[in-house]
Short mmCIF file of C-alpha atoms in Angstrom, two decimals:
data_model
loop_
_atom_site.label_atom_id
_atom_site.label_comp_id
_atom_site.label_asym_id
_atom_site.label_seq_id
_atom_site.Cartn_x
_atom_site.Cartn_y
_atom_site.Cartn_z
CA UNK A 236 -60.41 193.63 36.78
CA UNK A 237 -61.07 190.25 35.21
CA UNK A 238 -62.65 187.72 37.60
CA UNK A 239 -60.21 185.16 36.19
CA UNK A 240 -57.37 186.71 38.20
CA UNK A 241 -59.30 187.37 41.42
CA UNK A 242 -58.22 183.96 42.76
CA UNK A 243 -55.50 185.60 44.89
CA UNK A 244 -58.27 186.94 47.16
CA UNK A 245 -59.05 183.37 48.16
CA UNK A 246 -55.51 182.23 48.97
CA UNK A 247 -55.59 183.96 52.36
CA UNK A 248 -56.27 183.72 55.20
CA UNK A 249 -55.45 180.11 56.11
CA UNK A 250 -58.16 178.00 57.72
CA UNK A 251 -58.25 177.40 61.48
CA UNK A 252 -57.29 173.77 60.84
CA UNK A 253 -54.22 174.80 58.88
CA UNK A 254 -53.13 177.27 61.54
CA UNK A 255 -53.63 174.65 64.26
CA UNK A 256 -51.48 172.13 62.38
CA UNK A 257 -48.72 174.71 61.88
CA UNK A 258 -48.80 175.59 65.59
CA UNK A 259 -48.57 171.91 66.58
CA UNK A 260 -45.54 171.34 64.36
CA UNK A 261 -43.90 174.38 65.96
CA UNK A 262 -44.22 172.60 69.32
CA UNK A 263 -42.95 169.20 68.11
CA UNK A 264 -39.88 170.27 66.15
CA UNK A 265 -37.93 171.84 69.06
CA UNK A 266 -37.79 168.33 70.59
CA UNK A 267 -35.67 167.21 67.64
CA UNK A 268 -33.52 170.32 67.95
CA UNK A 269 -32.56 169.90 71.62
CA UNK A 270 -32.59 166.07 71.51
CA UNK A 271 -34.76 163.47 73.24
CA UNK A 272 -32.05 162.79 75.81
CA UNK A 273 -32.53 166.36 77.01
CA UNK A 274 -36.31 166.83 76.98
CA UNK A 275 -37.89 169.05 79.60
CA UNK A 276 -41.38 168.79 81.07
CA UNK A 277 -42.83 171.15 78.48
CA UNK A 278 -41.51 168.94 75.68
CA UNK A 279 -42.85 165.75 77.27
CA UNK A 280 -46.22 167.50 77.56
CA UNK A 281 -46.20 167.98 73.77
CA UNK A 282 -45.59 164.27 73.30
CA UNK A 283 -48.51 163.52 75.64
CA UNK A 284 -50.77 165.88 73.69
CA UNK A 285 -50.25 163.77 70.56
CA UNK A 286 -52.04 160.90 72.26
CA UNK A 287 -55.16 163.07 72.70
CA UNK A 288 -54.99 164.43 69.15
CA UNK A 289 -54.81 160.94 67.62
CA UNK A 290 -57.37 159.30 69.91
CA UNK A 291 -59.51 156.64 68.18
CA UNK A 292 -57.02 156.42 65.30
CA UNK A 293 -54.76 153.47 64.42
CA UNK A 294 -51.88 155.38 66.07
CA UNK A 295 -53.45 155.50 69.56
CA UNK A 296 -51.70 152.48 71.06
CA UNK A 297 -48.37 153.25 69.41
CA UNK A 298 -48.40 156.84 70.67
CA UNK A 299 -49.21 155.71 74.18
CA UNK A 300 -46.20 153.35 74.10
CA UNK A 301 -44.07 156.15 72.60
CA UNK A 302 -45.04 158.56 75.38
CA UNK A 303 -44.07 156.08 78.09
CA UNK A 304 -40.76 155.34 76.37
CA UNK A 305 -39.80 159.01 76.10
CA UNK A 306 -40.85 159.74 79.69
CA UNK A 307 -38.65 156.87 80.95
CA UNK A 308 -35.82 157.69 78.51
CA UNK A 309 -36.15 154.23 76.99
CA UNK A 310 -35.29 154.81 73.37
CA UNK A 311 -36.13 152.31 70.63
CA UNK A 312 -36.46 152.75 66.86
CA UNK A 313 -40.19 151.94 67.06
CA UNK A 314 -40.84 154.96 69.28
CA UNK A 315 -39.17 157.32 66.80
CA UNK A 316 -40.92 155.66 63.86
CA UNK A 317 -44.22 156.36 65.62
CA UNK A 318 -43.21 159.99 66.09
CA UNK A 319 -42.28 160.30 62.40
CA UNK A 320 -45.60 158.78 61.29
CA UNK A 321 -47.56 161.09 63.61
CA UNK A 322 -45.68 164.14 62.41
CA UNK A 323 -46.16 163.09 58.77
CA UNK A 324 -49.89 162.66 59.43
CA UNK A 325 -50.13 166.25 60.72
CA UNK A 326 -48.30 167.47 57.63
CA UNK A 327 -50.63 165.36 55.50
CA UNK A 328 -53.72 166.95 57.05
CA UNK A 329 -52.20 170.41 56.53
CA UNK A 330 -51.38 169.55 52.92
CA UNK A 331 -54.93 168.34 52.29
CA UNK A 332 -56.41 171.57 53.64
CA UNK A 333 -54.08 173.73 51.58
CA UNK A 334 -54.71 171.67 48.45
CA UNK A 335 -58.46 172.16 48.83
CA UNK A 336 -57.98 175.88 49.43
CA UNK A 337 -55.93 176.46 46.27
CA UNK A 338 -58.27 174.37 44.12
CA UNK A 339 -61.31 176.25 45.39
CA UNK A 340 -59.50 179.54 44.76
CA UNK A 341 -58.86 178.46 41.16
CA UNK A 342 -62.45 177.28 40.68
CA UNK A 343 -61.48 173.62 40.30
CA UNK A 344 -63.10 170.51 41.64
CA UNK A 345 -61.06 169.13 44.55
CA UNK A 346 -59.09 165.97 43.98
CA UNK A 347 -60.25 162.87 45.76
CA UNK A 348 -57.74 162.37 48.58
CA UNK A 349 -57.26 158.87 49.90
CA UNK A 350 -57.31 159.84 53.58
CA UNK A 351 -57.98 156.27 54.67
CA UNK A 352 -54.88 154.93 52.95
CA UNK A 353 -52.08 154.15 55.37
CA UNK A 354 -48.43 153.38 54.94
CA UNK A 355 -48.09 149.64 54.32
CA UNK A 356 -45.50 147.58 56.08
CA UNK A 357 -42.65 147.28 53.63
CA UNK A 358 -42.19 143.96 51.89
CA UNK A 359 -38.45 144.38 51.55
CA UNK A 360 -37.86 140.83 50.44
CA UNK A 361 -34.08 140.76 50.64
CA UNK A 362 -32.50 140.34 54.07
CA UNK A 363 -29.61 142.65 53.18
CA UNK A 364 -32.06 145.45 52.30
CA UNK A 365 -33.91 144.96 55.59
CA UNK A 366 -30.59 145.16 57.43
CA UNK A 367 -29.85 148.47 55.69
CA UNK A 368 -33.27 149.84 56.65
CA UNK A 369 -32.63 148.80 60.26
CA UNK A 370 -29.27 150.59 60.17
CA UNK A 371 -30.94 153.77 58.87
CA UNK A 372 -33.56 153.63 61.64
CA UNK A 373 -30.89 153.25 64.32
CA UNK A 374 -28.84 156.14 62.95
CA UNK A 375 -31.85 158.44 62.70
CA UNK A 376 -32.75 157.47 66.27
CA UNK A 377 -29.27 158.52 67.39
CA UNK A 378 -29.70 161.86 65.62
CA UNK A 379 -33.02 162.45 67.41
CA UNK A 380 -31.64 161.42 70.81
CA UNK A 381 -28.65 163.77 70.51
CA UNK A 382 -30.60 166.64 68.94
CA UNK A 383 -29.64 168.80 65.97
CA UNK A 384 -27.73 171.27 68.15
CA UNK A 385 -25.33 168.59 69.40
CA UNK A 386 -24.48 166.90 66.11
CA UNK A 387 -20.95 166.88 64.71
CA UNK A 388 -18.85 164.86 62.27
CA UNK A 389 -18.62 161.97 64.73
CA UNK A 390 -22.39 161.56 64.35
CA UNK A 391 -22.51 160.98 60.60
CA UNK A 392 -19.01 159.76 59.69
CA UNK A 393 -19.68 156.18 60.93
CA UNK A 394 -22.86 156.14 58.82
CA UNK A 395 -21.13 157.02 55.54
CA UNK A 396 -20.22 153.40 54.58
CA UNK A 397 -23.91 152.46 54.89
CA UNK A 398 -24.85 155.46 52.75
CA UNK A 399 -22.32 154.40 50.12
CA UNK A 400 -23.92 150.96 50.03
CA UNK A 401 -27.36 152.53 49.57
CA UNK A 402 -26.10 154.64 46.68
CA UNK A 403 -24.87 151.56 44.86
CA UNK A 404 -28.38 150.08 44.81
CA UNK A 405 -30.59 151.78 42.14
CA UNK A 406 -33.84 150.70 43.84
CA UNK A 407 -32.85 152.60 47.01
CA UNK A 408 -32.16 155.93 45.29
CA UNK A 409 -34.93 157.67 47.22
CA UNK A 410 -33.59 156.68 50.63
CA UNK A 411 -30.01 157.44 49.56
CA UNK A 412 -30.89 160.86 48.14
CA UNK A 413 -32.75 161.89 51.30
CA UNK A 414 -29.98 160.81 53.64
CA UNK A 415 -27.25 162.25 51.44
CA UNK A 416 -29.01 165.61 51.39
CA UNK A 417 -29.54 165.56 55.15
CA UNK A 418 -25.88 164.80 55.89
CA UNK A 419 -24.78 167.47 53.40
CA UNK A 420 -26.84 170.04 55.26
CA UNK A 421 -25.53 168.89 58.64
CA UNK A 422 -21.92 169.19 57.47
CA UNK A 423 -22.59 172.61 55.91
CA UNK A 424 -24.44 174.28 58.80
CA UNK A 425 -23.00 172.61 61.91
CA UNK A 426 -21.77 173.63 64.34
CA UNK A 427 -24.32 176.46 64.27
CA UNK A 428 -23.57 179.80 65.98
CA UNK A 429 -26.93 179.65 67.76
CA UNK A 430 -30.12 177.60 67.86
CA UNK A 431 -31.79 180.25 65.69
CA UNK A 432 -29.38 179.37 62.87
CA UNK A 433 -30.69 175.81 62.66
CA UNK A 434 -33.47 175.33 60.05
CA UNK A 435 -35.48 173.23 62.49
CA UNK A 436 -38.60 172.69 60.40
CA UNK A 437 -36.64 171.73 57.29
CA UNK A 438 -34.41 169.29 59.14
CA UNK A 439 -37.38 167.88 61.00
CA UNK A 440 -39.07 167.33 57.62
CA UNK A 441 -36.01 165.57 56.22
CA UNK A 442 -35.65 163.45 59.36
CA UNK A 443 -39.34 162.51 59.16
CA UNK A 444 -39.25 161.53 55.49
CA UNK A 445 -35.99 159.63 55.90
CA UNK A 446 -37.51 157.65 58.77
CA UNK A 447 -40.70 156.90 56.85
CA UNK A 448 -38.69 155.88 53.80
CA UNK A 449 -37.42 152.88 55.76
CA UNK A 450 -41.01 151.57 55.88
CA UNK A 451 -41.32 151.58 52.10
CA UNK A 452 -40.33 148.84 49.73
CA UNK A 453 -37.45 149.65 47.38
CA UNK A 454 -38.46 151.70 44.34
CA UNK A 455 -40.27 149.59 41.78
CA UNK A 456 -42.45 151.55 39.36
CA UNK A 457 -43.46 148.35 37.56
CA UNK A 458 -45.86 147.38 40.32
CA UNK A 459 -49.50 146.43 40.59
CA UNK A 460 -50.55 150.06 41.07
CA UNK A 461 -49.31 151.18 37.68
CA UNK A 462 -51.11 150.82 34.36
CA UNK A 463 -49.57 150.45 30.93
CA UNK A 464 -50.56 153.34 28.71
CA UNK A 465 -49.84 154.66 25.20
CA UNK A 466 -50.73 158.03 23.76
CA UNK A 467 -49.64 161.54 22.80
CA UNK A 468 -47.68 163.66 25.27
CA UNK A 469 -47.56 167.44 24.93
CA UNK A 470 -45.01 168.97 27.30
CA UNK A 471 -45.53 172.18 29.28
CA UNK A 472 -42.30 172.82 31.16
CA UNK A 473 -39.47 171.64 33.39
CA UNK A 474 -38.94 171.91 37.13
CA UNK A 475 -35.19 171.69 37.83
CA UNK A 476 -33.96 170.65 41.27
CA UNK A 477 -30.41 169.90 42.33
CA UNK A 478 -27.88 169.93 45.10
CA UNK A 479 -24.21 169.03 45.06
CA UNK A 480 -24.78 165.25 44.81
CA UNK A 481 -28.13 164.81 43.03
CA UNK A 482 -29.99 166.38 40.11
CA UNK A 483 -33.68 165.90 39.35
CA UNK A 484 -35.60 167.15 36.33
CA UNK A 485 -39.39 167.01 36.58
CA UNK A 486 -41.18 167.42 33.25
CA UNK A 487 -44.88 168.31 33.20
CA UNK A 488 -47.13 167.58 30.27
CA UNK A 489 -50.60 166.59 29.15
CA UNK A 490 -51.00 162.97 28.07
CA UNK A 491 -53.91 162.13 25.79
CA UNK A 492 -54.50 158.41 25.69
CA UNK A 493 -57.16 156.18 24.18
CA UNK A 494 -59.18 153.90 26.43
CA UNK A 495 -59.47 150.35 25.15
CA UNK A 496 -62.67 149.83 27.16
CA UNK A 497 -64.93 152.45 25.54
CA UNK A 498 -62.91 153.86 22.61
CA UNK A 499 -62.82 157.28 24.27
CA UNK A 500 -59.90 159.60 24.95
CA UNK A 501 -58.85 161.02 28.27
CA UNK A 502 -56.38 163.79 29.04
CA UNK A 503 -54.26 163.79 32.15
CA UNK A 504 -51.53 166.02 33.53
CA UNK A 505 -48.47 163.84 34.09
CA UNK A 506 -45.07 164.20 35.72
CA UNK A 507 -41.87 162.60 34.48
CA UNK A 508 -39.11 162.62 37.11
CA UNK A 509 -35.53 161.94 36.08
CA UNK A 510 -32.85 161.81 38.79
CA UNK A 511 -29.10 161.39 38.49
CA UNK A 512 -26.26 161.32 40.99
CA UNK A 513 -23.69 164.06 40.49
CA UNK A 514 -20.42 165.29 41.99
CA UNK A 515 -19.26 168.83 42.89
CA UNK A 516 -17.01 168.94 39.82
CA UNK A 517 -20.04 168.85 37.48
CA UNK A 518 -21.47 172.37 37.36
CA UNK A 519 -23.32 174.74 35.08
CA UNK A 520 -24.84 173.62 31.81
CA UNK A 521 -22.74 170.43 31.79
CA UNK A 522 -25.28 169.00 34.25
CA UNK A 523 -27.61 168.51 31.26
CA UNK A 524 -25.16 165.89 29.94
CA UNK A 525 -26.28 163.61 32.76
CA UNK A 526 -29.64 163.31 30.95
CA UNK A 527 -28.59 162.16 27.49
CA UNK A 528 -31.36 159.53 27.52
CA UNK A 529 -33.95 162.32 27.82
CA UNK A 530 -32.76 164.32 24.83
CA UNK A 531 -35.94 163.59 22.87
CA UNK A 532 -38.00 164.78 25.82
CA UNK A 533 -36.22 168.15 25.87
CA UNK A 534 -36.38 168.39 22.08
CA UNK A 535 -40.14 167.85 22.07
CA UNK A 536 -40.60 170.72 24.53
CA UNK A 537 -38.17 173.08 22.80
CA UNK A 538 -39.78 172.50 19.38
CA UNK A 539 -43.36 172.18 20.67
CA UNK A 540 -43.81 168.78 19.06
CA UNK A 541 -46.09 166.05 20.36
CA UNK A 542 -44.26 163.05 21.75
CA UNK A 543 -45.84 159.71 20.89
CA UNK A 544 -45.14 157.11 23.57
CA UNK A 545 -45.95 153.42 23.80
CA UNK A 546 -46.48 151.09 26.73
CA UNK A 547 -45.30 153.43 29.44
CA UNK A 548 -46.05 152.83 33.12
CA UNK A 549 -48.42 155.39 34.67
CA UNK A 550 -48.84 155.52 38.45
CA UNK A 551 -52.12 156.55 40.14
CA UNK A 552 -50.51 159.87 41.15
CA UNK A 553 -49.99 160.85 37.51
CA UNK A 554 -46.29 159.99 37.50
CA UNK A 555 -45.20 158.64 34.13
CA UNK A 556 -42.15 156.36 34.14
CA UNK A 557 -39.63 157.37 31.49
CA UNK A 558 -37.70 154.34 30.26
CA UNK A 559 -36.23 155.03 26.86
CA UNK A 560 -36.07 151.29 26.14
CA UNK A 561 -39.78 150.65 26.69
CA UNK A 562 -41.49 154.01 26.04
CA UNK A 563 -40.24 154.01 22.43
CA UNK A 564 -40.89 157.76 21.97
CA UNK A 565 -41.17 159.44 18.57
CA UNK A 566 -41.74 163.05 17.63
CA UNK A 567 -45.14 163.81 16.13
CA UNK A 568 -47.09 166.84 14.99
CA UNK A 569 -46.64 170.36 16.35
CA UNK A 570 -48.87 171.81 19.06
CA UNK A 571 -49.52 175.31 20.39
CA UNK A 572 -47.95 175.57 23.83
CA UNK A 573 -49.83 178.72 24.84
CA UNK A 574 -53.15 177.18 23.84
CA UNK A 575 -52.31 174.09 25.87
CA UNK A 576 -51.24 176.12 28.90
CA UNK A 577 -54.33 178.36 28.71
CA UNK A 578 -56.59 175.52 29.89
CA UNK A 579 -54.96 175.94 33.30
CA UNK A 580 -56.07 179.56 33.68
CA UNK A 581 -57.89 180.32 36.97
CA UNK A 582 -61.66 179.82 36.82
CA UNK A 583 -61.44 178.70 33.20
CA UNK A 584 -64.67 177.37 31.73
CA UNK A 585 -62.77 174.73 29.77
CA UNK A 586 -62.47 171.22 31.08
CA UNK A 587 -58.97 170.77 32.44
CA UNK A 588 -57.17 167.42 32.38
CA UNK A 589 -57.09 165.08 35.35
CA UNK A 590 -54.50 166.60 37.67
CA UNK A 591 -51.56 164.95 39.39
CA UNK A 592 -51.99 163.98 43.03
CA UNK A 593 -49.68 163.36 45.96
CA UNK A 594 -49.13 159.84 47.26
CA UNK A 595 -50.53 159.46 50.82
CA UNK A 596 -47.11 158.95 52.39
CA UNK A 597 -45.73 162.05 50.61
CA UNK A 598 -48.50 164.49 51.53
CA UNK A 599 -46.66 167.65 52.62
CA UNK A 600 -47.29 171.32 51.81
CA UNK A 601 -43.94 171.55 50.03
CA UNK A 602 -45.16 168.96 47.50
CA UNK A 603 -48.19 171.00 46.38
CA UNK A 604 -47.68 171.95 42.73
CA UNK A 605 -50.95 173.26 41.30
CA UNK A 606 -50.59 174.14 37.59
CA UNK A 607 -51.71 177.63 36.60
CA UNK A 608 -51.45 179.93 33.58
CA UNK A 609 -51.29 183.63 34.39
CA UNK A 610 -51.46 186.83 32.39
CA UNK A 611 -52.61 190.44 32.61
CA UNK A 612 -50.37 191.19 35.58
CA UNK A 613 -47.98 193.98 36.42
CA UNK A 614 -44.52 193.24 37.77
CA UNK A 615 -43.11 194.60 41.03
CA UNK A 616 -39.41 194.10 41.63
CA UNK A 617 -37.86 195.00 44.97
CA UNK A 618 -34.22 193.90 45.26
CA UNK A 619 -34.86 190.92 42.97
CA UNK A 620 -37.92 189.87 44.98
CA UNK A 621 -40.54 189.79 42.22
CA UNK A 622 -44.32 189.72 42.58
CA UNK A 623 -47.27 189.71 40.20
CA UNK A 624 -49.99 192.32 40.74
CA UNK A 625 -53.56 192.64 39.52
CA UNK A 626 -55.41 195.86 40.35
CA UNK A 627 -57.47 195.53 43.52
CA UNK A 628 -56.21 192.04 44.36
CA UNK A 629 -53.45 190.69 46.59
CA UNK A 630 -50.08 190.25 44.93
CA UNK A 631 -48.60 186.84 44.21
CA UNK A 632 -44.87 186.40 44.78
CA UNK A 633 -42.63 184.50 42.40
CA UNK A 634 -40.88 181.66 44.22
CA UNK A 635 -37.38 182.92 43.39
CA UNK A 636 -35.79 180.34 45.72
CA UNK A 637 -37.09 177.57 43.47
CA UNK A 638 -35.47 178.89 40.30
CA UNK A 639 -32.44 176.82 39.38
CA UNK A 640 -29.14 178.31 38.29
CA UNK A 641 -29.63 176.16 35.16
CA UNK A 642 -32.82 177.99 34.29
CA UNK A 643 -33.05 180.72 31.68
CA UNK A 644 -35.79 182.33 33.80
CA UNK A 645 -33.60 185.10 35.18
CA UNK A 646 -34.69 188.21 37.04
CA UNK A 647 -34.04 190.22 33.88
CA UNK A 648 -36.39 188.00 31.89
CA UNK A 649 -39.06 187.67 34.55
CA UNK A 650 -39.58 191.43 34.95
CA UNK A 651 -40.30 191.66 31.20
CA UNK A 652 -42.74 188.74 31.11
CA UNK A 653 -46.29 189.08 29.85
CA UNK A 654 -47.57 185.56 30.60
CA UNK A 655 -46.35 182.56 32.49
CA UNK A 656 -47.20 178.95 33.13
CA UNK A 657 -46.13 177.70 36.52
CA UNK A 658 -46.91 175.83 39.70
CA UNK A 659 -48.61 177.35 42.72
CA UNK A 660 -46.49 176.50 45.76
CA UNK A 661 -46.86 176.86 49.53
CA UNK A 662 -43.83 177.44 51.74
CA UNK A 663 -43.01 179.39 54.90
CA UNK A 664 -46.68 180.20 55.47
CA UNK A 665 -47.60 181.78 52.15
CA UNK A 666 -48.43 181.02 48.51
CA UNK A 667 -46.20 181.81 45.54
CA UNK A 668 -45.81 180.76 41.91
CA UNK A 669 -42.85 178.90 40.41
CA UNK A 670 -42.70 179.73 36.68
CA UNK A 671 -41.84 176.92 34.26
CA UNK A 672 -42.01 179.07 31.15
CA UNK A 673 -42.73 182.73 30.37
CA UNK A 674 -43.48 184.78 27.29
CA UNK A 675 -41.84 188.08 26.39
CA UNK A 676 -43.42 189.78 23.39
CA UNK A 677 -44.75 186.42 22.17
CA UNK A 678 -41.31 184.82 22.57
CA UNK A 679 -41.32 181.78 24.84
CA UNK A 680 -38.46 181.24 27.31
CA UNK A 681 -37.86 177.92 29.06
CA UNK A 682 -34.76 175.87 29.99
CA UNK A 683 -35.20 173.06 27.43
CA UNK A 684 -33.50 174.95 24.61
CA UNK A 685 -30.26 175.14 26.59
CA UNK A 686 -30.48 171.40 27.25
CA UNK A 687 -30.80 170.63 23.54
CA UNK A 688 -27.90 172.92 22.60
CA UNK A 689 -25.45 171.29 25.00
CA UNK A 690 -26.65 167.74 24.28
CA UNK A 691 -26.31 168.31 20.53
CA UNK A 692 -22.84 169.83 20.88
CA UNK A 693 -21.20 168.86 24.20
CA UNK A 694 -18.10 170.84 25.22
CA UNK A 695 -14.87 169.05 24.32
CA UNK A 696 -13.51 168.16 26.76
CA UNK A 697 -16.21 168.18 29.42
CA UNK A 698 -16.05 167.07 33.04
CA UNK A 699 -18.43 164.13 32.63
CA UNK A 700 -16.38 162.58 29.82
CA UNK A 701 -13.18 163.11 31.80
CA UNK A 702 -14.67 161.53 34.92
CA UNK A 703 -16.00 158.57 32.93
CA UNK A 704 -12.59 157.99 31.35
CA UNK A 705 -10.86 158.15 34.73
CA UNK A 706 -13.32 155.74 36.32
CA UNK A 707 -12.91 153.34 33.39
CA UNK A 708 -9.10 153.42 33.76
CA UNK A 709 -9.38 152.82 37.50
CA UNK A 710 -11.74 149.90 36.89
CA UNK A 711 -9.37 148.38 34.31
CA UNK A 712 -6.41 148.79 36.66
CA UNK A 713 -8.39 147.25 39.50
CA UNK A 714 -9.37 144.28 37.33
CA UNK A 715 -5.80 143.75 36.12
CA UNK A 716 -4.46 143.95 39.67
CA UNK A 717 -7.07 141.48 40.88
CA UNK A 718 -6.16 139.00 38.12
CA UNK A 719 -2.44 139.29 38.84
CA UNK A 720 -3.00 138.75 42.55
CA UNK A 721 -4.99 135.60 41.83
CA UNK A 722 -2.37 134.26 39.39
CA UNK A 723 0.01 131.91 41.26
CA UNK A 724 2.74 132.56 38.70
CA UNK A 725 2.74 136.27 39.54
CA UNK A 726 3.53 135.70 43.22
CA UNK A 727 7.21 135.73 44.25
#
């Protein structure tokens, strides 16, 4: 057995620190399930234990005030913000441990993690935005006080006008997407037949991130943390994520850019995240039509052509901002995708590019996405649960739950694969791999080809065109009506 693939031996067991963090979260999350208006002594004891865990940290005083507030049933947004920050800090520590474990297993140098960096107080600037953040905090406090088990439509219906306002502001897309997803899940799963049917850890995660998002400034990639960069981008694959109201495409690639300071080149793994609002009527491959401005991005991946970009904003995390008006992308020379992906093989002796990192406030195990190129495996398929096997080593599951319905990576294709490039993920206590592309008898399969086909020849008619035409007619009617109402001659 090649030592290159023995990395699966080092993915288990988890460290004592990781297990302790998981156990602590399992004690905190039931408080959000039953509601802080209904806490028992055992739950209050968990809140008290947080004060000891975070002793001598910047959270000490805030947690002490939080504990007193919960004990006296005196609920304020600041107490729940403190809880969210403490819970996020535990998840961050768990994420850091897991990130180090997977990088050591792959024989890579660990990323430098900015553990000392804290969430800054948001400089929201506009009073109306601050008022919206205050409204979100109050609503999330009400959710926590009631508890997930006691929520119903009367809990979130009054909040919907605020959510609609958030959705109309492009800079608040992150807050709006989180809250929209959370309310969608509430309306889908509640009332629940029993407490066991509530996904407590997932909802606690969403509640935590939604609360913390109110401490962030509105999205503004063009900030002091970004650098302007030009270079050649060679794409590796697409991660497709979507629910009924939002679609995100995350493209991964290697950016080679020249340094103006020493005339040297550096290579870095970058992410390009594109998100669009959607509606239930838009389904199937028509979803790709929401990303017409990224056609060249998909074309570059499908044809394995280098994409030359100019003056793009690159964040410290490795996130590259795709703005078709400023990036000015052009297709360049061809590259070998398999050769590019091979540098991410486990324990490779080649120098790999600088890897993407996770922003301090986003550190969570679910965000770990370690790139890896795998081969030489055998496939096991049990009721469409697929795993990769190397003789004498633990198997590695394929993260089937992460494969989008838009993806061409079907069960039928995966069981025939010979190689794959993907992302190592951690969820529900174990590691798995999410494939971004596979090879079958030297043929490469990835979703970008489908995107190009439908963008080059959209269905006629298609739902997006129909919806745009309807909205345009409604807008014209609304404008005409408004003018007639303001015209004194039109009044009887």
